[in-house]
Amino acid sequence: MVKKGKMIQLPEAFENRMKIQLGQDYPNFFQALLEDPPQSIRINPNKTNPPSLLPSVRSCHTGYYLPERPMYTLDPCFHAGAYYVQEASSMFLEQLVSPHVRKGLKVLDLCAAPGGKSTHLSSLLSEDCLLVSNEVIRSRATILSENLRKWGNVNTVVTCNDPRDFTRMSGFFDIILVDAPCSGEGLFRRDPEAIQEWSEANTALCTQRQRRILADIWPALAEGGILIYSTCTYNPEENEGNIAWLKENMDAVPAVPLLTVEKGIEVTDALGIPCYRFYPHKVKGEGFFATAVAKQSSTDRLASFKGKSFFQPAGKQQRALVKDLLIDPGYFIFQFEEELIAWPQMLQNDLESIKANLRIIQAGVKIGSLVHQQILPAHELAVSSVINRAYFPEEKISLPDALRYLKKEDFQPVSNQKGWHLVTYKGIPLGWMKHLGNRINGQYPKEWRIRMSIDAYIGERLRQENGKFPFPAGADFY
Ligand code: SAM
């Protein structure tokens, strides 16, 4: 739907180029920029069931469109990592990754913050696969880490490294995703700031940066491995141009099998490598570009780690303390400072290799800290897929109380049993609370709390009959 009176002022050079690029389709493209962007989410299959009434995003089995944008802040399930708000075109990643998914893969998401594609990859990989999710900018790596902790899977490491640091990981990864920093032309409809920042000089700068990133990361890809390259921009230099450059300079070949794609996605060619383009007038999503190439050149694989272990395994007594807290007693448990951390046993050596070569800022799932020979459970455990839910008493709370809990305000608990409780909303864990008898101590992390005033909305919710708030009627989400 076009918003009444909506205007958009595009940079002249961009407009001229797009007129040539799209020909007679240009007016349709321009018209689409005046429309409201479609709203979409990708659910976390470990936490919630597929919604029954929402239309699906065709390229992604966990992607759904919403009829309008809700206030996500007012949905406790959003804070619990039950879904990720992500525009639909970029969910096409699933089509490029799925043909290559098998047991024991080592996957790198090189430019990962804030975590849209990493949470998606995490859902596509089984627990015996490794996901290294990297972001070079420290502050953005913190947001990435928050989103992955909420997503809750145990086999993920968050690193904060420059692409060139990965040359130390020769041939280590079977799949590498480079969702490159770009000139962002595909985001003009959503983000008017992207228009202000656009210039021809900046697209040239982005192209050079993307080539540097590709050259830096190519040695870390295993022989026969797959590199997926994506941007959210339209100009050929940052897209097909870079893929042609990769073919000529790095011996990249098309990844097989070749995809059959749905109507509306444009297939282009970069020296024989098929590339996929998304335009807002042709698909229900934003501008996007993606392709997958394979590496045929021979590459030495980093030898398995043989040095002294960086991770002190938990002792017998500590293991006994955490045994009942975890769904599977077979995890590698190690101690880092006061914390006990769970990590998949079969990925232990990989974690050592990563620690030896990269800057880790988070790995696995924090189980809790050791205090006076007891475990104080960590928030990450509550929202993870490794928790043994049967072990903890559950406090099932209503929407108003869930919002109070997430805001770190008091609420009246239902149970009167003292001790640690897993706080859940619609069956999805939100975190811990400690029942002290006459009051409760909410344990939701202070830095993630809801900061906006919620009183007016709590009243609104109580007036609603259909229980869907903050989702619009008709969006039968849970
Ligand atoms: N993949 C992310 C997602 O789906 O949520 C979005 C990634 S965004 C398009 C590109 C990322 O690359 C940004 O987080 C940015 O900080 C990072 N970046 C910027 N300069 C970089 C560089 N020189 N090397 C690697 N990453 C860079």
Short mmCIF file of C-alpha atoms and ligand atoms in Angstrom, two decimals:
data_model
loop_
_atom_site.label_atom_id
_atom_site.label_comp_id
_atom_site.label_asym_id
_atom_site.label_seq_id
_atom_site.Cartn_x
_atom_site.Cartn_y
_atom_site.Cartn_z
CA MET A 1 0.00 0.00 0.00
CA VAL A 2 1.33 3.46 -0.87
CA LYS A 3 1.31 5.84 2.07
CA LYS A 4 -0.64 8.99 1.21
CA GLY A 5 1.72 11.78 0.32
CA LYS A 6 4.84 9.64 0.73
CA MET A 7 7.78 11.15 -1.15
CA ILE A 8 11.21 9.79 -1.82
CA GLN A 9 14.11 11.79 -3.17
CA LEU A 10 16.66 9.50 -4.78
CA PRO A 11 20.22 10.60 -5.64
CA GLU A 12 20.30 11.58 -9.31
CA ALA A 13 23.22 9.33 -10.22
CA PHE A 14 21.48 6.36 -8.58
CA GLU A 15 18.25 7.11 -10.41
CA ASN A 16 20.00 7.40 -13.79
CA ARG A 17 21.83 4.13 -13.30
CA MET A 18 18.69 2.26 -12.18
CA LYS A 19 16.78 3.60 -15.22
CA ILE A 20 19.41 2.00 -17.46
CA GLN A 21 19.60 -1.16 -15.33
CA LEU A 22 15.83 -1.73 -15.18
CA GLY A 23 14.68 -0.15 -18.47
CA GLN A 24 10.90 -0.07 -18.74
CA ASP A 25 10.57 -1.67 -15.30
CA TYR A 26 11.96 1.45 -13.60
CA PRO A 27 8.54 3.11 -12.89
CA ASN A 28 7.40 -0.10 -11.14
CA PHE A 29 10.58 -0.12 -9.07
CA PHE A 30 10.11 3.52 -8.10
CA GLN A 31 6.45 2.93 -7.25
CA ALA A 32 7.46 0.03 -4.95
CA LEU A 33 9.79 2.36 -3.03
CA LEU A 34 6.75 4.45 -2.09
CA GLU A 35 4.95 1.47 -0.61
CA ASP A 36 5.16 0.30 2.97
CA PRO A 37 7.82 -2.42 3.33
CA PRO A 38 6.38 -5.89 4.01
CA GLN A 39 6.83 -7.11 7.59
CA SER A 40 8.32 -10.53 8.16
CA ILE A 41 9.73 -12.70 10.89
CA ARG A 42 11.60 -15.99 11.07
CA ILE A 43 10.59 -18.26 13.93
CA ASN A 44 12.96 -20.22 16.14
CA PRO A 45 11.83 -23.82 15.61
CA ASN A 46 13.37 -24.84 18.95
CA LYS A 47 11.06 -22.47 20.79
CA THR A 48 7.79 -22.04 18.98
CA ASN A 49 5.47 -23.83 16.57
CA PRO A 50 4.75 -22.54 13.07
CA PRO A 51 1.97 -19.92 13.20
CA SER A 52 -1.20 -21.27 11.65
CA LEU A 53 -2.64 -18.27 9.87
CA LEU A 54 0.33 -16.28 8.61
CA PRO A 55 1.43 -16.47 4.96
CA SER A 56 4.82 -18.16 4.48
CA VAL A 57 7.96 -16.70 2.97
CA ARG A 58 8.46 -19.15 0.11
CA SER A 59 12.23 -19.47 0.25
CA CYS A 60 12.38 -20.17 3.98
CA HIS A 61 10.47 -22.85 5.89
CA THR A 62 10.48 -20.77 9.10
CA GLY A 63 9.71 -17.37 7.52
CA TYR A 64 6.31 -15.64 7.77
CA TYR A 65 4.75 -12.34 6.75
CA LEU A 66 2.84 -10.24 9.25
CA PRO A 67 -0.11 -8.11 8.14
CA GLU A 68 1.43 -5.02 9.77
CA ARG A 69 4.27 -4.05 12.05
CA PRO A 70 3.49 -4.82 15.70
CA MET A 71 5.33 -3.24 18.63
CA TYR A 72 7.80 -6.07 19.04
CA THR A 73 9.02 -4.65 22.35
CA LEU A 74 5.62 -5.49 23.82
CA ASP A 75 5.79 -9.15 22.87
CA PRO A 76 7.63 -11.19 25.56
CA CYS A 77 8.32 -13.94 22.98
CA PHE A 78 10.41 -11.49 20.96
CA HIS A 79 12.69 -10.98 23.99
CA ALA A 80 12.80 -14.75 24.54
CA GLY A 81 14.29 -15.42 21.08
CA ALA A 82 11.15 -17.16 19.78
CA TYR A 83 11.54 -15.33 16.46
CA TYR A 84 13.82 -12.89 14.69
CA VAL A 85 12.51 -9.88 12.80
CA GLN A 86 14.07 -10.17 9.35
CA GLU A 87 13.18 -8.90 5.92
CA ALA A 88 12.03 -11.66 3.60
CA SER A 89 14.43 -11.48 0.61
CA SER A 90 17.46 -12.20 2.78
CA MET A 91 15.83 -15.44 4.00
CA PHE A 92 16.75 -16.81 0.52
CA LEU A 93 20.02 -17.74 2.25
CA GLU A 94 18.28 -21.01 3.14
CA GLN A 95 18.07 -22.01 -0.54
CA LEU A 96 21.81 -21.51 -0.98
CA VAL A 97 22.83 -23.30 2.23
CA SER A 98 20.40 -26.23 2.45
CA PRO A 99 21.82 -28.30 -0.45
CA HIS A 100 25.18 -28.38 1.37
CA VAL A 101 24.03 -29.12 4.90
CA ARG A 102 25.37 -32.37 6.37
CA LYS A 103 26.68 -33.61 9.70
CA GLY A 104 29.85 -32.13 11.17
CA LEU A 105 30.04 -28.96 9.02
CA LYS A 106 32.19 -26.03 10.08
CA VAL A 107 30.44 -22.82 9.10
CA LEU A 108 31.60 -19.21 9.33
CA ASP A 109 29.38 -16.14 9.14
CA LEU A 110 32.07 -13.51 8.63
CA CYS A 111 30.10 -10.23 8.77
CA ALA A 112 27.44 -11.35 11.18
CA ALA A 113 26.03 -8.50 13.31
CA PRO A 114 23.27 -8.03 14.30
CA GLY A 115 22.66 -11.73 13.68
CA GLY A 116 19.83 -12.18 11.16
CA LYS A 117 21.70 -14.66 9.02
CA SER A 118 23.58 -16.25 11.93
CA THR A 119 20.36 -17.12 13.75
CA HIS A 120 19.06 -18.49 10.44
CA LEU A 121 22.21 -20.59 9.88
CA SER A 122 22.01 -21.76 13.48
CA SER A 123 18.50 -23.14 12.82
CA LEU A 124 19.64 -24.92 9.66
CA LEU A 125 22.59 -26.71 11.28
CA SER A 126 22.45 -29.71 13.60
CA GLU A 127 24.24 -29.66 16.96
CA ASP A 128 27.27 -31.56 15.61
CA CYS A 129 28.01 -28.62 13.26
CA LEU A 130 30.07 -25.63 14.32
CA LEU A 131 28.91 -22.08 13.70
CA VAL A 132 31.47 -19.30 14.09
CA SER A 133 29.70 -15.99 14.02
CA ASN A 134 32.11 -13.11 13.55
CA GLU A 135 31.78 -9.34 13.67
CA VAL A 136 34.74 -6.99 13.36
CA ILE A 137 33.18 -4.02 15.20
CA ARG A 138 33.22 -4.70 18.95
CA SER A 139 30.00 -2.87 19.86
CA ARG A 140 28.14 -4.68 17.09
CA ALA A 141 29.65 -8.01 18.21
CA THR A 142 27.97 -7.44 21.60
CA ILE A 143 24.56 -7.13 19.92
CA LEU A 144 25.31 -10.21 17.84
CA SER A 145 26.20 -12.13 20.98
CA GLU A 146 22.95 -11.04 22.67
CA ASN A 147 20.84 -12.22 19.73
CA LEU A 148 22.62 -15.57 19.51
CA ARG A 149 22.36 -16.16 23.26
CA LYS A 150 18.62 -15.53 23.04
CA TRP A 151 18.42 -17.91 20.06
CA GLY A 152 19.79 -20.50 22.48
CA ASN A 153 21.82 -23.02 20.46
CA VAL A 154 24.94 -24.51 22.06
CA ASN A 155 27.23 -24.97 19.03
CA THR A 156 27.95 -21.28 18.34
CA VAL A 157 31.06 -19.20 18.94
CA VAL A 158 31.02 -15.42 18.59
CA THR A 159 34.36 -13.92 17.56
CA CYS A 160 35.46 -10.34 17.01
CA ASN A 161 38.13 -10.40 14.31
CA ASP A 162 39.17 -8.68 11.14
CA PRO A 163 38.71 -10.91 8.05
CA ARG A 164 42.47 -11.02 7.58
CA ASP A 165 42.87 -12.79 10.97
CA PHE A 166 41.13 -15.80 9.42
CA THR A 167 44.12 -16.52 7.17
CA ARG A 168 45.42 -18.36 10.25
CA MET A 169 42.50 -20.84 9.85
CA SER A 170 43.61 -22.33 6.53
CA GLY A 171 40.98 -24.58 4.91
CA PHE A 172 39.06 -24.81 8.20
CA PHE A 173 35.53 -23.92 7.07
CA ASP A 174 33.20 -25.93 4.82
CA ILE A 175 30.81 -23.02 4.32
CA ILE A 176 31.60 -19.30 4.61
CA LEU A 177 28.97 -16.60 4.38
CA VAL A 178 30.15 -13.11 3.42
CA ASP A 179 27.12 -10.86 3.91
CA ALA A 180 29.24 -7.90 2.96
CA PRO A 181 29.07 -4.32 4.21
CA CYS A 182 27.69 -2.51 1.13
CA SER A 183 26.20 0.73 -0.17
CA GLY A 184 22.73 -0.40 0.97
CA GLU A 185 20.71 0.63 -2.10
CA GLY A 186 18.24 -2.16 -1.37
CA LEU A 187 17.35 -0.57 1.97
CA PHE A 188 16.28 2.84 0.67
CA ARG A 189 12.58 2.12 1.33
CA ARG A 190 13.15 1.10 4.96
CA ASP A 191 16.00 3.34 5.90
CA PRO A 192 15.99 6.90 4.51
CA GLU A 193 19.44 7.39 6.11
CA ALA A 194 20.87 4.93 3.58
CA ILE A 195 19.80 7.40 0.86
CA GLN A 196 21.67 10.23 2.56
CA GLU A 197 24.83 8.15 2.83
CA TRP A 198 24.79 6.98 -0.79
CA SER A 199 27.30 8.29 -3.33
CA GLU A 200 29.10 6.89 -6.35
CA ALA A 201 32.37 7.30 -4.51
CA ASN A 202 31.00 5.20 -1.64
CA THR A 203 29.91 2.37 -3.94
CA ALA A 204 33.46 2.31 -5.39
CA LEU A 205 34.86 2.22 -1.86
CA CYS A 206 32.49 -0.61 -0.90
CA THR A 207 33.54 -2.61 -3.98
CA GLN A 208 37.21 -2.36 -3.00
CA ARG A 209 36.44 -3.28 0.62
CA GLN A 210 34.38 -6.29 -0.46
CA ARG A 211 37.23 -7.56 -2.66
CA ARG A 212 39.65 -7.20 0.22
CA ILE A 213 37.28 -9.16 2.49
CA LEU A 214 36.84 -11.91 -0.15
CA ALA A 215 40.60 -12.17 -0.73
CA ASP A 216 41.29 -12.29 3.03
CA ILE A 217 38.75 -15.01 3.74
CA TRP A 218 39.25 -17.27 0.71
CA PRO A 219 42.21 -19.20 2.27
CA ALA A 220 40.02 -20.18 5.25
CA LEU A 221 37.60 -22.04 2.93
CA ALA A 222 38.23 -25.79 2.61
CA GLU A 223 38.87 -27.32 -0.78
CA GLY A 224 35.42 -28.12 -2.19
CA GLY A 225 33.89 -25.68 0.30
CA ILE A 226 31.10 -23.21 -0.47
CA LEU A 227 31.32 -19.44 -0.20
CA ILE A 228 28.03 -17.56 -0.15
CA TYR A 229 28.25 -13.89 -0.99
CA SER A 230 25.40 -11.46 -0.46
CA THR A 231 24.71 -7.74 -0.35
CA CYS A 232 21.65 -5.54 -0.04
CA THR A 233 22.56 -3.35 -2.99
CA TYR A 234 21.78 -3.24 -6.72
CA ASN A 235 24.87 -1.95 -8.51
CA PRO A 236 26.69 -4.60 -10.57
CA GLU A 237 30.15 -3.59 -9.29
CA GLU A 238 29.45 -4.72 -5.71
CA ASN A 239 27.62 -7.82 -6.96
CA GLU A 240 28.30 -9.66 -10.25
CA GLY A 241 31.51 -7.61 -10.69
CA ASN A 242 32.96 -8.96 -7.47
CA ILE A 243 31.89 -12.52 -8.27
CA ALA A 244 33.55 -12.31 -11.70
CA TRP A 245 36.65 -10.98 -9.93
CA LEU A 246 36.50 -13.91 -7.49
CA LYS A 247 36.26 -16.37 -10.38
CA GLU A 248 39.19 -14.85 -12.24
CA ASN A 249 41.46 -14.35 -9.24
CA MET A 250 40.55 -17.19 -6.89
CA ASP A 251 39.42 -19.90 -9.27
CA ALA A 252 35.85 -19.95 -7.90
CA VAL A 253 33.36 -22.19 -9.75
CA PRO A 254 29.55 -22.32 -9.56
CA ALA A 255 28.25 -24.22 -6.53
CA VAL A 256 26.21 -27.25 -7.55
CA PRO A 257 23.37 -28.09 -7.63
CA LEU A 258 22.16 -25.02 -9.52
CA LEU A 259 18.93 -23.67 -8.05
CA THR A 260 15.51 -23.43 -9.59
CA VAL A 261 14.09 -20.25 -8.10
CA GLU A 262 10.60 -18.88 -7.66
CA LYS A 263 9.08 -16.34 -10.03
CA GLY A 264 10.18 -12.78 -9.42
CA ILE A 265 13.78 -13.58 -8.47
CA GLU A 266 16.04 -12.44 -11.29
CA VAL A 267 18.87 -14.79 -12.28
CA THR A 268 21.96 -13.04 -13.66
CA ASP A 269 25.35 -14.32 -14.75
CA ALA A 270 28.87 -13.54 -13.55
CA LEU A 271 31.25 -15.35 -15.93
CA GLY A 272 29.14 -18.50 -15.72
CA ILE A 273 28.26 -18.20 -12.03
CA PRO A 274 24.50 -17.77 -11.50
CA CYS A 275 23.55 -14.91 -9.20
CA TYR A 276 20.16 -14.07 -7.67
CA ARG A 277 18.71 -10.57 -7.54
CA PHE A 278 15.71 -9.35 -5.57
CA TYR A 279 13.83 -6.15 -6.44
CA PRO A 280 10.96 -4.79 -4.33
CA HIS A 281 8.65 -4.47 -7.34
CA LYS A 282 9.13 -8.16 -8.21
CA VAL A 283 9.23 -9.92 -4.83
CA LYS A 284 7.58 -9.34 -1.44
CA GLY A 285 10.76 -8.10 0.22
CA GLU A 286 13.61 -5.62 -0.02
CA GLY A 287 16.52 -5.36 -2.46
CA PHE A 288 19.00 -8.21 -2.11
CA PHE A 289 21.72 -10.02 -4.04
CA ALA A 290 23.16 -13.47 -3.34
CA THR A 291 25.14 -16.24 -4.93
CA ALA A 292 27.15 -19.34 -3.97
CA VAL A 293 30.50 -20.42 -5.39
CA ALA A 294 32.65 -23.47 -4.73
CA LYS A 295 36.40 -23.62 -4.18
CA GLN A 296 38.22 -26.06 -6.41
CA SER A 297 41.83 -25.07 -5.72
CA SER A 298 43.80 -27.29 -3.33
CA THR A 299 44.05 -25.92 0.21
CA ASP A 300 45.87 -27.27 3.25
CA ARG A 301 43.53 -27.83 6.18
CA LEU A 302 44.60 -26.42 9.56
CA ALA A 303 45.97 -29.34 11.58
CA SER A 304 43.88 -30.38 14.56
CA PHE A 305 44.86 -28.65 17.78
CA LYS A 306 47.62 -30.45 19.72
CA GLY A 307 48.72 -27.87 22.32
CA LYS A 308 47.81 -27.48 25.99
CA SER A 309 44.05 -27.10 26.35
CA PHE A 310 42.73 -23.57 26.90
CA PHE A 311 39.60 -24.85 28.58
CA GLN A 312 39.74 -26.36 32.01
CA PRO A 313 37.27 -29.28 32.08
CA ALA A 314 34.86 -29.22 35.01
CA GLY A 315 35.82 -31.55 37.84
CA LYS A 316 33.76 -34.53 38.97
CA GLN A 317 32.08 -32.50 41.70
CA GLN A 318 31.15 -29.65 39.34
CA ARG A 319 29.80 -32.09 36.77
CA ALA A 320 27.65 -33.64 39.46
CA LEU A 321 26.28 -30.17 40.30
CA VAL A 322 25.20 -29.41 36.72
CA LYS A 323 24.18 -32.92 35.66
CA ASP A 324 20.46 -32.49 36.35
CA LEU A 325 20.31 -28.99 34.86
CA LEU A 326 21.09 -30.15 31.33
CA ILE A 327 18.98 -32.12 28.90
CA ASP A 328 22.02 -34.21 27.89
CA PRO A 329 24.78 -35.14 30.36
CA GLY A 330 27.26 -35.64 27.49
CA TYR A 331 28.28 -32.01 26.92
CA PHE A 332 31.87 -30.91 27.42
CA ILE A 333 31.64 -28.74 30.54
CA PHE A 334 34.43 -26.28 31.19
CA GLN A 335 35.08 -23.56 33.68
CA PHE A 336 35.80 -20.00 32.62
CA GLU A 337 36.46 -17.73 35.62
CA GLU A 338 33.49 -18.50 37.93
CA GLU A 339 31.23 -19.71 35.12
CA LEU A 340 30.53 -23.24 33.96
CA ILE A 341 29.91 -23.51 30.22
CA ALA A 342 28.38 -26.30 28.10
CA TRP A 343 29.80 -27.04 24.66
CA PRO A 344 29.26 -30.02 22.28
CA GLN A 345 31.80 -32.75 23.10
CA MET A 346 32.58 -33.51 19.44
CA LEU A 347 33.47 -29.85 18.75
CA GLN A 348 35.97 -29.55 21.61
CA ASN A 349 39.07 -29.63 19.40
CA ASP A 350 37.55 -27.04 17.04
CA LEU A 351 36.97 -24.71 19.97
CA GLU A 352 40.64 -25.06 20.95
CA SER A 353 41.71 -24.19 17.35
CA ILE A 354 39.48 -21.12 17.36
CA LYS A 355 40.79 -19.99 20.74
CA ALA A 356 44.39 -20.43 19.52
CA ASN A 357 43.80 -18.19 16.49
CA LEU A 358 40.90 -15.82 17.07
CA ARG A 359 39.34 -13.53 19.67
CA ILE A 360 36.38 -15.33 21.22
CA ILE A 361 33.78 -13.24 22.99
CA GLN A 362 31.24 -15.98 23.63
CA ALA A 363 31.06 -19.75 23.22
CA GLY A 364 28.46 -22.40 23.99
CA VAL A 365 25.86 -21.93 26.72
CA LYS A 366 26.65 -20.52 30.16
CA ILE A 367 25.15 -22.91 32.68
CA GLY A 368 25.74 -20.81 35.77
CA SER A 369 28.30 -19.62 38.27
CA LEU A 370 29.73 -21.54 41.16
CA VAL A 371 29.02 -19.91 44.49
CA HIS A 372 29.66 -21.75 47.77
CA GLN A 373 29.57 -25.10 45.99
CA GLN A 374 26.19 -24.29 44.45
CA ILE A 375 25.20 -23.29 40.94
CA LEU A 376 23.50 -19.95 40.39
CA PRO A 377 21.83 -20.64 37.03
CA ALA A 378 22.73 -18.26 34.20
CA HIS A 379 20.12 -16.47 32.10
CA GLU A 380 21.58 -18.15 28.98
CA LEU A 381 20.69 -21.57 30.38
CA ALA A 382 17.04 -20.54 30.85
CA VAL A 383 16.64 -19.49 27.20
CA SER A 384 18.81 -22.23 25.70
CA SER A 385 18.03 -25.54 24.06
CA VAL A 386 20.24 -27.43 26.56
CA ILE A 387 18.16 -26.76 29.70
CA ASN A 388 16.45 -29.69 31.41
CA ARG A 389 13.11 -27.99 31.94
CA ALA A 390 11.72 -30.86 33.96
CA TYR A 391 14.20 -30.09 36.74
CA PHE A 392 12.95 -26.56 37.48
CA PRO A 393 9.62 -25.43 38.90
CA GLU A 394 7.90 -23.21 36.35
CA GLU A 395 6.20 -19.88 36.95
CA LYS A 396 3.75 -19.40 34.07
CA ILE A 397 2.97 -15.73 33.81
CA SER A 398 0.42 -13.57 32.01
CA LEU A 399 1.29 -10.90 29.46
CA PRO A 400 1.13 -7.96 31.93
CA ASP A 401 3.36 -9.83 34.40
CA ALA A 402 5.73 -10.92 31.64
CA LEU A 403 6.17 -7.29 30.60
CA ARG A 404 6.72 -6.29 34.25
CA TYR A 405 9.29 -9.08 34.59
CA LEU A 406 11.11 -7.96 31.42
CA LYS A 407 11.07 -4.40 32.71
CA LYS A 408 12.48 -5.64 36.04
CA GLU A 409 9.40 -4.51 37.96
CA ASP A 410 7.66 -6.46 40.73
CA PHE A 411 4.71 -8.72 40.09
CA GLN A 412 2.69 -11.11 42.23
CA PRO A 413 3.87 -14.70 41.64
CA VAL A 414 1.35 -17.53 41.32
CA SER A 415 3.39 -20.13 43.19
CA ASN A 416 4.49 -19.85 46.81
CA GLN A 417 7.29 -22.37 46.61
CA LYS A 418 10.64 -20.80 47.58
CA GLY A 419 13.74 -21.03 45.37
CA TRP A 420 14.61 -20.72 41.66
CA HIS A 421 11.79 -20.79 39.13
CA LEU A 422 11.86 -20.79 35.36
CA VAL A 423 9.61 -17.91 34.27
CA THR A 424 7.62 -18.81 31.15
CA TYR A 425 5.13 -17.01 28.94
CA LYS A 426 2.99 -19.08 26.54
CA GLY A 427 5.30 -21.98 27.34
CA ILE A 428 8.47 -20.12 26.29
CA PRO A 429 11.17 -19.46 28.93
CA LEU A 430 11.89 -15.78 29.60
CA GLY A 431 14.47 -16.19 32.39
CA TRP A 432 14.76 -16.90 36.11
CA MET A 433 13.16 -15.58 39.24
CA LYS A 434 14.05 -16.37 42.81
CA HIS A 435 11.09 -16.76 45.15
CA LEU A 436 12.03 -15.49 48.60
CA GLY A 437 8.73 -16.19 50.39
CA ASN A 438 7.40 -12.67 50.89
CA ARG A 439 8.74 -11.29 47.58
CA ILE A 440 10.39 -12.30 44.34
CA ASN A 441 13.73 -11.42 42.89
CA GLY A 442 13.50 -11.23 39.07
CA GLN A 443 16.76 -12.26 37.44
CA TYR A 444 16.26 -10.83 33.96
CA PRO A 445 19.54 -9.23 32.72
CA LYS A 446 19.47 -5.51 33.50
CA GLU A 447 21.10 -4.51 30.20
CA TRP A 448 18.34 -6.21 28.17
CA ARG A 449 15.36 -4.87 30.14
CA ILE A 450 12.45 -3.08 28.47
CA ARG A 451 13.05 0.63 28.95
CA MET A 452 9.83 2.12 27.54
CA SER A 453 6.76 2.78 29.68
CA ILE A 454 4.37 -0.15 29.40
CA ASP A 455 1.43 0.85 31.63
CA ALA A 456 -0.80 2.11 28.82
CA TYR A 457 -0.24 -1.07 26.82
CA ILE A 458 -0.91 -3.36 29.74
CA GLY A 459 -4.32 -1.71 30.02
CA GLU A 460 -4.84 -2.15 26.29
CA ARG A 461 -4.01 -5.83 26.55
CA LEU A 462 -6.50 -6.41 29.32
CA ARG A 463 -9.22 -4.92 27.12
CA GLN A 464 -8.37 -7.28 24.27
CA GLU A 465 -10.42 -10.41 23.96
CA ASN A 466 -8.48 -12.30 21.34
CA GLY A 467 -5.21 -12.51 23.27
CA LYS A 468 -3.08 -11.68 20.25
CA PHE A 469 -1.73 -8.35 21.42
CA PRO A 470 0.64 -6.85 20.31
CA PHE A 471 0.00 -8.70 17.04
CA PRO A 472 -2.91 -7.45 14.98
CA ALA A 473 -6.10 -9.49 14.91
CA GLY A 474 -5.76 -12.16 12.24
CA ALA A 475 -2.08 -12.76 12.97
CA ASP A 476 -2.58 -16.01 14.81
CA PHE A 477 0.96 -16.25 15.94
CA TYR A 478 1.13 -18.56 18.89
N1 SAM B 1 24.79 -10.54 8.30
C1 SAM B 1 24.18 -9.53 9.13
C2 SAM B 1 22.75 -9.94 9.43
O1 SAM B 1 22.16 -10.71 8.65
O2 SAM B 1 22.22 -9.51 10.47
C3 SAM B 1 24.28 -8.16 8.52
C4 SAM B 1 25.68 -7.79 8.17
S1 SAM B 1 25.92 -6.17 7.57
C5 SAM B 1 25.29 -6.28 5.95
C6 SAM B 1 27.62 -6.13 7.33
C7 SAM B 1 28.47 -6.23 8.57
O3 SAM B 1 29.84 -6.16 8.18
C8 SAM B 1 28.25 -5.14 9.58
O4 SAM B 1 27.93 -5.68 10.82
C9 SAM B 1 29.59 -4.40 9.65
O5 SAM B 1 29.93 -3.96 10.93
C10 SAM B 1 30.56 -5.44 9.16
N2 SAM B 1 31.79 -4.85 8.55
C11 SAM B 1 32.05 -3.55 8.30
N3 SAM B 1 33.28 -3.41 7.77
C12 SAM B 1 33.80 -4.64 7.69
C13 SAM B 1 35.06 -5.15 7.24
N4 SAM B 1 35.99 -4.34 6.75
N5 SAM B 1 35.27 -6.47 7.33
C14 SAM B 1 34.31 -7.29 7.81
N6 SAM B 1 33.11 -6.86 8.24
C15 SAM B 1 32.87 -5.56 8.18
#
